[in-house]
Backbone as ProteinMPNN parsed JSONL, in Angstrom:
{"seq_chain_A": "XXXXXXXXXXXXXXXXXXXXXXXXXXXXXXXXXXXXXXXXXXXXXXXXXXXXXXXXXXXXXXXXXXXXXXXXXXXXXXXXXXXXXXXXXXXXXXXXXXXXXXXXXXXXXXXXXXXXXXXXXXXXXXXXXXXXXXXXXXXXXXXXXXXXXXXXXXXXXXXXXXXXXXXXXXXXXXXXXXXXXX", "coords_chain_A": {"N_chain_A": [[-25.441, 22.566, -34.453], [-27.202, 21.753, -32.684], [-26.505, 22.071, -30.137], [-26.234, 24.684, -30.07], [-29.094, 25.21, -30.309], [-29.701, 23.946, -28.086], [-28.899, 25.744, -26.139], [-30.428, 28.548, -26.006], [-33.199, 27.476, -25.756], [-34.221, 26.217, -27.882], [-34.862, 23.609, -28.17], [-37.027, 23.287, -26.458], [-39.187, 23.449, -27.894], [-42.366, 22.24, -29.387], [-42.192, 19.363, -31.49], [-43.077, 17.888, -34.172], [-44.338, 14.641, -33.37], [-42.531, 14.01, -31.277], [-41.001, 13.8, -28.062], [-40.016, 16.646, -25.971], [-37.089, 15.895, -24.008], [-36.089, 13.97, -25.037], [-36.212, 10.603, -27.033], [-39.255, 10.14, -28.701], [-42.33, 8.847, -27.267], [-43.417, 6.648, -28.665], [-41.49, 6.15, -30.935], [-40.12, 4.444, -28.762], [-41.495, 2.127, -28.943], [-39.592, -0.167, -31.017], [-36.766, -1.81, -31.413], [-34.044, 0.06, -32.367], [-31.771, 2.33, -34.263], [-29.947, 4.885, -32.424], [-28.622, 8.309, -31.931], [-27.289, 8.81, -29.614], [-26.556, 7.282, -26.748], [-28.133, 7.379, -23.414], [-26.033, 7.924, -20.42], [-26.395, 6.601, -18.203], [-27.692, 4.615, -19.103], [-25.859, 3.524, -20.704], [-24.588, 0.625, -22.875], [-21.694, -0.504, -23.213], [-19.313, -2.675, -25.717], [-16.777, -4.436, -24.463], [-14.327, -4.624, -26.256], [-14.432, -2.621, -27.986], [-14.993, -0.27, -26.028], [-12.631, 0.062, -24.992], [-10.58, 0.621, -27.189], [-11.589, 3.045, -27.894], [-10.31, 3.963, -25.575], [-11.443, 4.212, -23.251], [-14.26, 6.261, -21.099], [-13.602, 10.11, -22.045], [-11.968, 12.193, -19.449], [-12.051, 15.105, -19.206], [-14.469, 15.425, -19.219], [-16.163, 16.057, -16.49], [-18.707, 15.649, -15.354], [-21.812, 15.326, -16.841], [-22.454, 15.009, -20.57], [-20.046, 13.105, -21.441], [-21.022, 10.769, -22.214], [-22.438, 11.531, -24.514], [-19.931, 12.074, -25.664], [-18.57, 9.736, -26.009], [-19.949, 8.12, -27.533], [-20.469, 9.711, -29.922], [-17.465, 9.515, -30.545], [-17.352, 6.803, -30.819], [-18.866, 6.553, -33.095], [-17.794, 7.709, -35.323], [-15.722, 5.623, -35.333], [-17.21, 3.831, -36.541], [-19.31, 2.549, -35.408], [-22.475, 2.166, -34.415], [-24.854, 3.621, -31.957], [-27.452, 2.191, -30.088], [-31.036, 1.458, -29.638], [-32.103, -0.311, -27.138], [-35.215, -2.04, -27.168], [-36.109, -4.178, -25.589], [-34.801, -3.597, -23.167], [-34.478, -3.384, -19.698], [-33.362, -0.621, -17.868], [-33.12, 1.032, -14.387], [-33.361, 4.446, -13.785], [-31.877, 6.661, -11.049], [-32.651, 9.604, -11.752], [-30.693, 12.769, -11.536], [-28.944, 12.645, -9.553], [-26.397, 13.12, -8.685], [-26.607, 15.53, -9.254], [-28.243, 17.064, -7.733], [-28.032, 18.51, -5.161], [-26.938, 21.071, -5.554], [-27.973, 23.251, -7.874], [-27.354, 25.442, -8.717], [-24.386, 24.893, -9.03], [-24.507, 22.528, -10.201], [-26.017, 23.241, -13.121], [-23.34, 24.88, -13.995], [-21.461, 23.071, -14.25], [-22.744, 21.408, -16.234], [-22.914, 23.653, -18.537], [-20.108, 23.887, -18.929], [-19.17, 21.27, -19.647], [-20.987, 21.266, -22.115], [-19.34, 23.29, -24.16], [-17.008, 21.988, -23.834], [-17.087, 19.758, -25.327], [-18.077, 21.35, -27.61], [-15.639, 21.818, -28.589], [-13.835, 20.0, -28.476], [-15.307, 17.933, -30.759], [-15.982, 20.386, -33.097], [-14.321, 22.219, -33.089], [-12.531, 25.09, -31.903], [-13.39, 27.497, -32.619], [-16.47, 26.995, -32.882], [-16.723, 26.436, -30.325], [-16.048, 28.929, -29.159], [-18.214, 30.631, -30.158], [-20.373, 29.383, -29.33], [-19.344, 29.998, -26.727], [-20.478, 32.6, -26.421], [-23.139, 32.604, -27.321], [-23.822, 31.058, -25.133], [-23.482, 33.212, -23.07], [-24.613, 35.541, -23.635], [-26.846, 35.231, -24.1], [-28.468, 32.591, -23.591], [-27.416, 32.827, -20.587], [-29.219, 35.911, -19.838], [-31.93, 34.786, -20.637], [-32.169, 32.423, -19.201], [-31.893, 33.886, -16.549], [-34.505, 35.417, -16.941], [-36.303, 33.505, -16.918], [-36.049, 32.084, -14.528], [-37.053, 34.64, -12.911], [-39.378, 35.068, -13.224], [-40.471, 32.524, -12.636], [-40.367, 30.241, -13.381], [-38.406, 28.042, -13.78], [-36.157, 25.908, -11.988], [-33.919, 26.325, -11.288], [-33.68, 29.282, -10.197], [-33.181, 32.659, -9.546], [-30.848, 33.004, -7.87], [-29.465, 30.568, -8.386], [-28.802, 31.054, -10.563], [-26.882, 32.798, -11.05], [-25.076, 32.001, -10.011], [-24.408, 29.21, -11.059], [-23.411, 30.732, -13.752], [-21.297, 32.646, -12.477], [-19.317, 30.608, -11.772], [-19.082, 29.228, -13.476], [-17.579, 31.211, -15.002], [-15.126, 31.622, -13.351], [-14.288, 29.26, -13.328], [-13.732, 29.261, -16.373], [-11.866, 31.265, -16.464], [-10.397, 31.689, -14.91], [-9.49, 28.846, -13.825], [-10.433, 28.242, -11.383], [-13.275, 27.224, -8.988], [-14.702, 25.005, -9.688], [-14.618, 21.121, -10.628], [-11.614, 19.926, -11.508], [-11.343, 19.253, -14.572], [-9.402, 16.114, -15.718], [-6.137, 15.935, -16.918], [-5.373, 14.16, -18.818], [-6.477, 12.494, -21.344], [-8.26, 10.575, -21.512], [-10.135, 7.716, -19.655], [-10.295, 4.813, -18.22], [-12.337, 3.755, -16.619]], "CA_chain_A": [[-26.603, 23.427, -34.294], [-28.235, 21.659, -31.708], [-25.665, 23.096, -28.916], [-27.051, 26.315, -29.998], [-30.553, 25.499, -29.953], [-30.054, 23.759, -26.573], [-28.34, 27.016, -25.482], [-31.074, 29.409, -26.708], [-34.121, 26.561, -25.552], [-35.202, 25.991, -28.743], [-34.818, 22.3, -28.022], [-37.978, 22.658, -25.653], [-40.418, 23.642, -28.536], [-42.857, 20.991, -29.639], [-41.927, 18.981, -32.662], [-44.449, 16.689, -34.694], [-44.158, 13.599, -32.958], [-40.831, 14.205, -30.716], [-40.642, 14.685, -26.992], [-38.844, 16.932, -25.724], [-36.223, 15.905, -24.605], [-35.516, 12.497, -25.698], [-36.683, 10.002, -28.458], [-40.551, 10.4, -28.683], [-43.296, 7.863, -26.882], [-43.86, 5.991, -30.382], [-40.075, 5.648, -31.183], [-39.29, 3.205, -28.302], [-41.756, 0.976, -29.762], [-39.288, -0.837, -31.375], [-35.262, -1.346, -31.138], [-33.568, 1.173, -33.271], [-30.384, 3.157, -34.276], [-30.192, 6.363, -32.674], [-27.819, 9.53, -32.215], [-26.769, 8.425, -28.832], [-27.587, 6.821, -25.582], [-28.222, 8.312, -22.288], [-24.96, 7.256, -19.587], [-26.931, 5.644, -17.415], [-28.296, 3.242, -19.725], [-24.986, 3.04, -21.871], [-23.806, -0.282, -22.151], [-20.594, -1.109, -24.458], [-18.867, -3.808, -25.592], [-14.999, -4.062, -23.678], [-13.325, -4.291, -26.981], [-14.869, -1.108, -28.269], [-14.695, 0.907, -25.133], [-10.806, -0.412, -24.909], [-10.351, 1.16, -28.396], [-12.173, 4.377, -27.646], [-9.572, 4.445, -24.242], [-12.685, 4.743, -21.953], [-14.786, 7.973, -21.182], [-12.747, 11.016, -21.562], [-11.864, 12.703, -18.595], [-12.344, 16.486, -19.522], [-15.75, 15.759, -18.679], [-16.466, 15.338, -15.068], [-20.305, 15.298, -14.74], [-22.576, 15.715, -18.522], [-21.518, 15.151, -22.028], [-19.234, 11.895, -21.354], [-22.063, 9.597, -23.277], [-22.716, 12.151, -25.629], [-18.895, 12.32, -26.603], [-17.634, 8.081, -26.644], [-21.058, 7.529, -28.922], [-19.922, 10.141, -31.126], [-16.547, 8.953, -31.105], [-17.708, 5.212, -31.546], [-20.18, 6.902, -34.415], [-16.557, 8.48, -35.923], [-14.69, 4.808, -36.083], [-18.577, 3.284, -37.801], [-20.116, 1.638, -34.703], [-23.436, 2.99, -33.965], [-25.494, 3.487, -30.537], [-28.932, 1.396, -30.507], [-31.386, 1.655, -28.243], [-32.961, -1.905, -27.444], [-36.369, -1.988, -26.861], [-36.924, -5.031, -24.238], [-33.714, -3.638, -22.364], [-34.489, -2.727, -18.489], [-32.805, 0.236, -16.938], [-34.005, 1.872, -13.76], [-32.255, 5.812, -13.734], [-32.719, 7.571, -10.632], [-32.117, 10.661, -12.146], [-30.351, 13.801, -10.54], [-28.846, 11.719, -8.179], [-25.312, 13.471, -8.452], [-26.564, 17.027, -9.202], [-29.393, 17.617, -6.882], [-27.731, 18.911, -4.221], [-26.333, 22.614, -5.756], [-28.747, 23.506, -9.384], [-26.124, 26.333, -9.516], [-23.028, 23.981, -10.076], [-24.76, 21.902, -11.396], [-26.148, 24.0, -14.155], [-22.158, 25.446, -14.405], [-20.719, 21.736, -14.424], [-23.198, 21.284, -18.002], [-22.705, 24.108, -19.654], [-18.611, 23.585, -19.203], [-19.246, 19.97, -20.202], [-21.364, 21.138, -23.354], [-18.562, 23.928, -24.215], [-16.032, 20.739, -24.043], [-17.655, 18.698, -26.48], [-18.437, 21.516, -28.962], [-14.656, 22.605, -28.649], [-13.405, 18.828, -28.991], [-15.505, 17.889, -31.7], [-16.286, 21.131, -33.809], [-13.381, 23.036, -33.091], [-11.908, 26.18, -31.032], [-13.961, 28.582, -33.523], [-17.435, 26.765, -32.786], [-16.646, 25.946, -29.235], [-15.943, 30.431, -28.778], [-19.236, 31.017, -30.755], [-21.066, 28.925, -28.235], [-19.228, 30.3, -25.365], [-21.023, 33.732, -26.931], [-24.467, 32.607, -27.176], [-24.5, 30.654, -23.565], [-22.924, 34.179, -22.454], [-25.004, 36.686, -24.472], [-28.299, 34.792, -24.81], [-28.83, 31.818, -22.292], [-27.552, 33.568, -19.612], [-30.513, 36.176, -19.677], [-32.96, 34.008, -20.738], [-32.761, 31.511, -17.758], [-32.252, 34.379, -15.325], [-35.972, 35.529, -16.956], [-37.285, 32.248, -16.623], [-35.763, 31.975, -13.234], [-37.612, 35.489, -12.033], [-40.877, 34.425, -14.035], [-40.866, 31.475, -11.683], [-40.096, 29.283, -14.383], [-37.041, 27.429, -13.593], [-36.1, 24.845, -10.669], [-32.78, 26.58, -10.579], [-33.66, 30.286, -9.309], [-32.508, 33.258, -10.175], [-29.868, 32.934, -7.283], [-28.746, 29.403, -9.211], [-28.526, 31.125, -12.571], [-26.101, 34.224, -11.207], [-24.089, 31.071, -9.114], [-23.782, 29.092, -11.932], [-22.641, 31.691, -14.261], [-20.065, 33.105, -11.636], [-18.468, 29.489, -11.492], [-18.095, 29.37, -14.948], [-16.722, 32.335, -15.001], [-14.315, 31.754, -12.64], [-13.366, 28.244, -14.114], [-13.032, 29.664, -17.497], [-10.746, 32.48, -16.736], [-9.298, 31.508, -13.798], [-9.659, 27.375, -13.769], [-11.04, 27.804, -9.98], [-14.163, 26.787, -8.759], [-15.612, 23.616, -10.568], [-13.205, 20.336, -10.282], [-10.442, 20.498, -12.412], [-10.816, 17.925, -15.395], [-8.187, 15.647, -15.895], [-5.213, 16.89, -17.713], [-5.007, 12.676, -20.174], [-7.551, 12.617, -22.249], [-9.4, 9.155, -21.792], [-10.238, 6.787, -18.434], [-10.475, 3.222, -18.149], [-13.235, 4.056, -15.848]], "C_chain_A": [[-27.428, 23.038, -33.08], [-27.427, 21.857, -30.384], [-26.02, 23.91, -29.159], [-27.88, 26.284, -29.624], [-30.856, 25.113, -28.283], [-29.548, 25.099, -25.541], [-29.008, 28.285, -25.545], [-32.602, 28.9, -26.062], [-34.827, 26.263, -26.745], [-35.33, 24.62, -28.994], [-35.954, 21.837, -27.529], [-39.129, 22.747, -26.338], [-40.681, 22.657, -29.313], [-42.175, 20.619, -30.9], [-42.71, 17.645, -32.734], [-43.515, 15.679, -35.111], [-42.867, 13.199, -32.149], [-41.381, 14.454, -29.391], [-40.208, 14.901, -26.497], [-38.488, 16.308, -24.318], [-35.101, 14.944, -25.581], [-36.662, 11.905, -26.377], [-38.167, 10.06, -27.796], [-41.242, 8.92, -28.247], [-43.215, 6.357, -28.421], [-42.672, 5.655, -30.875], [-39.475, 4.575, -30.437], [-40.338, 2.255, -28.427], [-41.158, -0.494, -30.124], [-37.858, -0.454, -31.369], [-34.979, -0.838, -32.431], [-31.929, 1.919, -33.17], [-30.836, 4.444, -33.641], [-28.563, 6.868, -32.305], [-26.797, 9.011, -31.005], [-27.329, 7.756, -27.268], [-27.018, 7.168, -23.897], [-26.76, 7.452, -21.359], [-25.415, 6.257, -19.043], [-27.31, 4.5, -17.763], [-27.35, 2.749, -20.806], [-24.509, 1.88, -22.019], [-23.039, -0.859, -23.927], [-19.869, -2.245, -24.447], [-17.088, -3.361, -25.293], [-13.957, -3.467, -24.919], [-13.223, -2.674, -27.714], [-14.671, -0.297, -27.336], [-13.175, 1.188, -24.8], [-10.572, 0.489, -25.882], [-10.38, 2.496, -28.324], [-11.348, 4.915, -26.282], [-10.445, 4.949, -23.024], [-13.717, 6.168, -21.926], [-13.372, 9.248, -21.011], [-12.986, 12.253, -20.176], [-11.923, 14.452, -17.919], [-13.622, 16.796, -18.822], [-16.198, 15.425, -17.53], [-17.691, 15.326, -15.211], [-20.942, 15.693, -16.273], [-21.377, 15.817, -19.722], [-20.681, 13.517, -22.187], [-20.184, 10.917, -22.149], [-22.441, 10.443, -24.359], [-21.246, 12.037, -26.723], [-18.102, 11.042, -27.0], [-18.884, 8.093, -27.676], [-20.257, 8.306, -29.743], [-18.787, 10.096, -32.013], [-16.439, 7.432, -31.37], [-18.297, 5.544, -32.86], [-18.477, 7.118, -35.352], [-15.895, 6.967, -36.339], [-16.119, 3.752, -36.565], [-19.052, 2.6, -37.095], [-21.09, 3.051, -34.489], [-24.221, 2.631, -32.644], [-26.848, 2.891, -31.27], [-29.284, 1.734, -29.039], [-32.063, 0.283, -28.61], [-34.425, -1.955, -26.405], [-36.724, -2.765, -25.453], [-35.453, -4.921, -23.161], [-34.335, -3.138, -20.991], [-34.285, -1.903, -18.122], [-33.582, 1.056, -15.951], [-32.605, 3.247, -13.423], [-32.324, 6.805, -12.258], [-32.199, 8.738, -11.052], [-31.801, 11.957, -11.571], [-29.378, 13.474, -9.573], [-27.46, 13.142, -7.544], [-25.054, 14.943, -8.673], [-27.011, 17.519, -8.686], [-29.106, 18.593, -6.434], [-27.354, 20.77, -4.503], [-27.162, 22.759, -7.235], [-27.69, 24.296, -9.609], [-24.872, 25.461, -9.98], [-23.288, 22.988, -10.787], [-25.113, 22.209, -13.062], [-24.345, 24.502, -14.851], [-21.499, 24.236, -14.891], [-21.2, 21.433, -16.13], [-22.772, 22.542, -18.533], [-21.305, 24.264, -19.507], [-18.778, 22.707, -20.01], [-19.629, 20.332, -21.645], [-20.358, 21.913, -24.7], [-17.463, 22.861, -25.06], [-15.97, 19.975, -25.11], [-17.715, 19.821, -27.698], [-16.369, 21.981, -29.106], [-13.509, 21.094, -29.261], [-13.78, 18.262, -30.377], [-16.235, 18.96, -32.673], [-15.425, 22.137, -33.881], [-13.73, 24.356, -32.079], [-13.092, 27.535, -31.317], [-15.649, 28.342, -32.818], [-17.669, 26.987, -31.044], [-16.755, 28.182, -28.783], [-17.409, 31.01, -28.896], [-20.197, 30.803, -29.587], [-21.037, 29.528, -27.359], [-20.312, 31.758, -25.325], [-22.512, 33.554, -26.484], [-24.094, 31.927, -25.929], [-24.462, 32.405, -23.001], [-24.296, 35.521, -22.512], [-26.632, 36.667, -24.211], [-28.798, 33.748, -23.802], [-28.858, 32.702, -21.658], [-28.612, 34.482, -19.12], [-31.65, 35.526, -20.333], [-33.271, 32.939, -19.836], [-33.02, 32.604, -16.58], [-34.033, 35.098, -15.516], [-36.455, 34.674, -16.633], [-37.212, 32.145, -15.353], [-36.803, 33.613, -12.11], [-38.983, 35.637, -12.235], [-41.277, 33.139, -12.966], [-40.77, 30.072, -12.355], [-38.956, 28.14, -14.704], [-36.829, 26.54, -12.271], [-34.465, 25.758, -10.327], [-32.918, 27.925, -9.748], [-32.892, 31.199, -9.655], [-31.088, 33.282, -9.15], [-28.576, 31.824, -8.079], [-28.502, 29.939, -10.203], [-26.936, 31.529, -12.017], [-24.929, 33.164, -10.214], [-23.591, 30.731, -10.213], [-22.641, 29.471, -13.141], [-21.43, 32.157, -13.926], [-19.055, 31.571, -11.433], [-18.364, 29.422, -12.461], [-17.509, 30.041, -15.409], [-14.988, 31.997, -14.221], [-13.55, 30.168, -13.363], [-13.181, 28.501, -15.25], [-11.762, 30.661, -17.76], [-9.446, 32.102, -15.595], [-8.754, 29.865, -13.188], [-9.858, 26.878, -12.182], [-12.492, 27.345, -10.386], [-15.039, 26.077, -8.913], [-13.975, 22.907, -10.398], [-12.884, 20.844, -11.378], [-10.768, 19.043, -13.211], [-9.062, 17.474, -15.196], [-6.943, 15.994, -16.781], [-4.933, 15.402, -19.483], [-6.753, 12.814, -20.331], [-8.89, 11.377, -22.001], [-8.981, 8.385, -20.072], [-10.5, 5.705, -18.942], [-11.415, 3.612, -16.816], [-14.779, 2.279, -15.761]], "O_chain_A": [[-28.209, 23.815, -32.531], [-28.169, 21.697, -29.415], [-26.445, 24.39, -28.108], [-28.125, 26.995, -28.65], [-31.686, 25.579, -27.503], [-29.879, 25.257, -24.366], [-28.333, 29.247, -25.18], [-33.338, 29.852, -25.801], [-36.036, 26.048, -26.667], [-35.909, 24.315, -30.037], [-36.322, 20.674, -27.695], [-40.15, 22.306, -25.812], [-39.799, 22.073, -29.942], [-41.545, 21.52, -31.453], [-42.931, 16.749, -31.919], [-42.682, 15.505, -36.0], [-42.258, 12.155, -32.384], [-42.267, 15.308, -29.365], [-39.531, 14.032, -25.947], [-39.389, 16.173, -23.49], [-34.098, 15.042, -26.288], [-37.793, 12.391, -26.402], [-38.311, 10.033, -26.573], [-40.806, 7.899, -28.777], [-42.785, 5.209, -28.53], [-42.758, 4.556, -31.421], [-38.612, 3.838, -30.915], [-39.988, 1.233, -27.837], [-41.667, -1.58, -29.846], [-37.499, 0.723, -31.336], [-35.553, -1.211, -33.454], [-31.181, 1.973, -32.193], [-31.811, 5.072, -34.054], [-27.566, 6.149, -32.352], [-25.62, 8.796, -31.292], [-28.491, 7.855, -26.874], [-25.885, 7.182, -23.415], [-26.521, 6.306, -21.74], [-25.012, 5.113, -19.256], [-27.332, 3.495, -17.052], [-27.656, 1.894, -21.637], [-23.673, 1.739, -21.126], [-23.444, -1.276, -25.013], [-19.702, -2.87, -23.4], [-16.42, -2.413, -25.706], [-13.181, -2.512, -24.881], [-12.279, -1.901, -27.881], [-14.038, 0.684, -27.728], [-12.667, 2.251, -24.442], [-10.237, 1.537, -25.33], [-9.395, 3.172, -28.622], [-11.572, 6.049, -25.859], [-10.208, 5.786, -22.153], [-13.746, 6.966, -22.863], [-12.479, 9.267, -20.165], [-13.969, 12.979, -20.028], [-11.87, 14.879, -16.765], [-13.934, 17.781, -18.154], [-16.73, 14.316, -17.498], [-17.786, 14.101, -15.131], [-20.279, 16.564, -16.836], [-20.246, 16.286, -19.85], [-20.886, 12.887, -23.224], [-19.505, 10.177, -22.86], [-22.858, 9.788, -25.315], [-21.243, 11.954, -27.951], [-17.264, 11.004, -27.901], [-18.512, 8.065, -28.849], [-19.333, 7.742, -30.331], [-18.672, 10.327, -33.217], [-15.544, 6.932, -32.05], [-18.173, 4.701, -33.748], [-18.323, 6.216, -36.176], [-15.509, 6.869, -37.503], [-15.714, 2.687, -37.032], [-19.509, 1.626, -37.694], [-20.827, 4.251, -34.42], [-24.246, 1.462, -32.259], [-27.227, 3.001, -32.436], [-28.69, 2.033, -28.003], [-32.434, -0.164, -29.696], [-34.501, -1.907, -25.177], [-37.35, -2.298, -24.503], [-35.059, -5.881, -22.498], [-34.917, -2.091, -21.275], [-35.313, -1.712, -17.472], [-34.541, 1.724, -16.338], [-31.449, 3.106, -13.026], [-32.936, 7.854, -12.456], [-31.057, 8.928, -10.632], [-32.778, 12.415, -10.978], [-29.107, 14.331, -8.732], [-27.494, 13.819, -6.517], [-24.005, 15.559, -8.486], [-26.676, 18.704, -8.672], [-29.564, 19.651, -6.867], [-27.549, 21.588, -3.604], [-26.595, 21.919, -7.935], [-26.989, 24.046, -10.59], [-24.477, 25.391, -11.144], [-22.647, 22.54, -11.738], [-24.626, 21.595, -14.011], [-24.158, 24.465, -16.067], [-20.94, 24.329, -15.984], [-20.404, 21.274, -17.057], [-21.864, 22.25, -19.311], [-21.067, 25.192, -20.28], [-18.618, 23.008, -21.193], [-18.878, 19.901, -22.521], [-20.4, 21.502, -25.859], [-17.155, 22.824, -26.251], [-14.964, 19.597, -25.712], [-17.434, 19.373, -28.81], [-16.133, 22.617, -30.133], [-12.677, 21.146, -30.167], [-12.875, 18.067, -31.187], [-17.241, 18.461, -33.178], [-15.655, 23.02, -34.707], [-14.835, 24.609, -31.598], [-13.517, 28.316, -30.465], [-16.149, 29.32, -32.262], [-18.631, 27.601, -30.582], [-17.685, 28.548, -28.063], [-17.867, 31.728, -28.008], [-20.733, 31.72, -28.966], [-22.079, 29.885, -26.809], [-20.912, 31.988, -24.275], [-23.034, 34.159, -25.547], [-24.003, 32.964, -25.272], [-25.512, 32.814, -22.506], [-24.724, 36.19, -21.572], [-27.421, 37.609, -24.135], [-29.7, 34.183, -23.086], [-29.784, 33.512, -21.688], [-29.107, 34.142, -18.045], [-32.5, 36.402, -20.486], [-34.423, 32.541, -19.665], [-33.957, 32.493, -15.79], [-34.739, 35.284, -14.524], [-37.34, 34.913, -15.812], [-38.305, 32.092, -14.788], [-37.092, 33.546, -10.916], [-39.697, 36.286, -11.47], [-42.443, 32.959, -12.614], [-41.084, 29.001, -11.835], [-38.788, 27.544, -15.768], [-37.736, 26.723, -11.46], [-33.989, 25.772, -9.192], [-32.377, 27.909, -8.642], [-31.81, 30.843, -10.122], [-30.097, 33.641, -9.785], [-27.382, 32.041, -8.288], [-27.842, 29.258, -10.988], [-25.947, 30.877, -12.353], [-23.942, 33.733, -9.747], [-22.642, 31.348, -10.699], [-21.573, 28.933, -13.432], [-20.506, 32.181, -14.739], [-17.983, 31.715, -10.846], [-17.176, 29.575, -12.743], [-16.768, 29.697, -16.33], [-13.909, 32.23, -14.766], [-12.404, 30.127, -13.812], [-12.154, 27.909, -15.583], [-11.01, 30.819, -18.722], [-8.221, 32.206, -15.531], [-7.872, 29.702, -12.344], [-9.628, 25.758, -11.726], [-12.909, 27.133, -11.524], [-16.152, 26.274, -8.425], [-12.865, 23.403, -10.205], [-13.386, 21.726, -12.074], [-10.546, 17.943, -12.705], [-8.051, 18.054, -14.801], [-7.433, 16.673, -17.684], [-4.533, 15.613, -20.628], [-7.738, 13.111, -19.655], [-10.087, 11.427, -22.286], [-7.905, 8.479, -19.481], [-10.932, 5.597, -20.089], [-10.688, 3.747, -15.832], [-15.775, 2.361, -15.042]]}, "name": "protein", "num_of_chains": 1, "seq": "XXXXXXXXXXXXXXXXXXXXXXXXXXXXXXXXXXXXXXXXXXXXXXXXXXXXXXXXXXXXXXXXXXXXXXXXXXXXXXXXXXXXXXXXXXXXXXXXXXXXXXXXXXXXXXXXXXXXXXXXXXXXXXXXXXXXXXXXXXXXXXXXXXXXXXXXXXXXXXXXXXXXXXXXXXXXXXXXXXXXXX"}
């Protein structure tokens, strides 16, 4: 459900004591279990990531830390976040440059993940609502002035996922083996 809601934005509406989009002010407090932890700040142990056969390779850019946690969560290790841990993120670094492929690169990536773990059925449904329902709802936000990507970036994006879904041009080509030693 929450691939829908992030596909819909209902991810960006407030929730008591949450912000969006990650764990709330007051939650990193103290070290804790959570759902999963951001790439940048992922850090696993060899024998476990050995096990898990590395990040899978389907996912070139988003999703790849969303989908080893969940498959570490699957054989009963859980992600923590540790409170007095460091990380500096600069964030964007590797999408800046194009919002349109970048925007197309995630919602493949998120596609990937619901199609890997929720099946063919869930993964179609999705493709529906990004298609049906995102899609005009960023290009409003985007002509509202409301968006960093633009309505030029929406109707890019879109057209590259298009074109890599039907035709497997224009976005890299995942890997065809499933897992990296990365």
């Amino acid at each position: 459900l929450d691939l829908i809601a992030r596909s819909i934005g209902l991810h960006t509406l407030p929730r008591a004591g949450a912000g969006y989009p990650y764990t709330s002010l007051d939650e990193h407090a103290q070290s804790h279990a959570v759902g999963q932890v951001m790439g940048a700040a992922l850090m696993i142990r060899r024998p476990l990531y050995e096990q898990l056969q590395g990040f899978d390779e389907r996912f070139f850019l988003y999703y790849e830390d969303v989908d080893i946690s969940a498959r570490a969560l699957m054989l009963g290790m859980q992600s923590y976040y540790l409170k007095d841990a460091c990380v500096t993120h600069a964030g964007r670094i590797s999408s800046s440059q194009d919002a349109g492929f970048s925007l197309a690169l995630h919602i493949r990536s998120r596609l990937t993940y619901a199609g890997l773990h929720f099946g063919r059925l869930y993964q179609c449904v999705l493709f529906l609502v990004c298609a049906l329902i995102e899609f005009p709802a960023r290009l409003l936000q985007a002509m509202l002035g409301r968006s960093a990507v633009g309505a030029r970036g929406v109707f890019r994006a879109y057209r590259l996922l298009a074109l890599n879904l039907f035709s497997g041009t224009a976005l890299p080509r995942p890997r065809a083996g499933a897992h990296s030693q990365r």
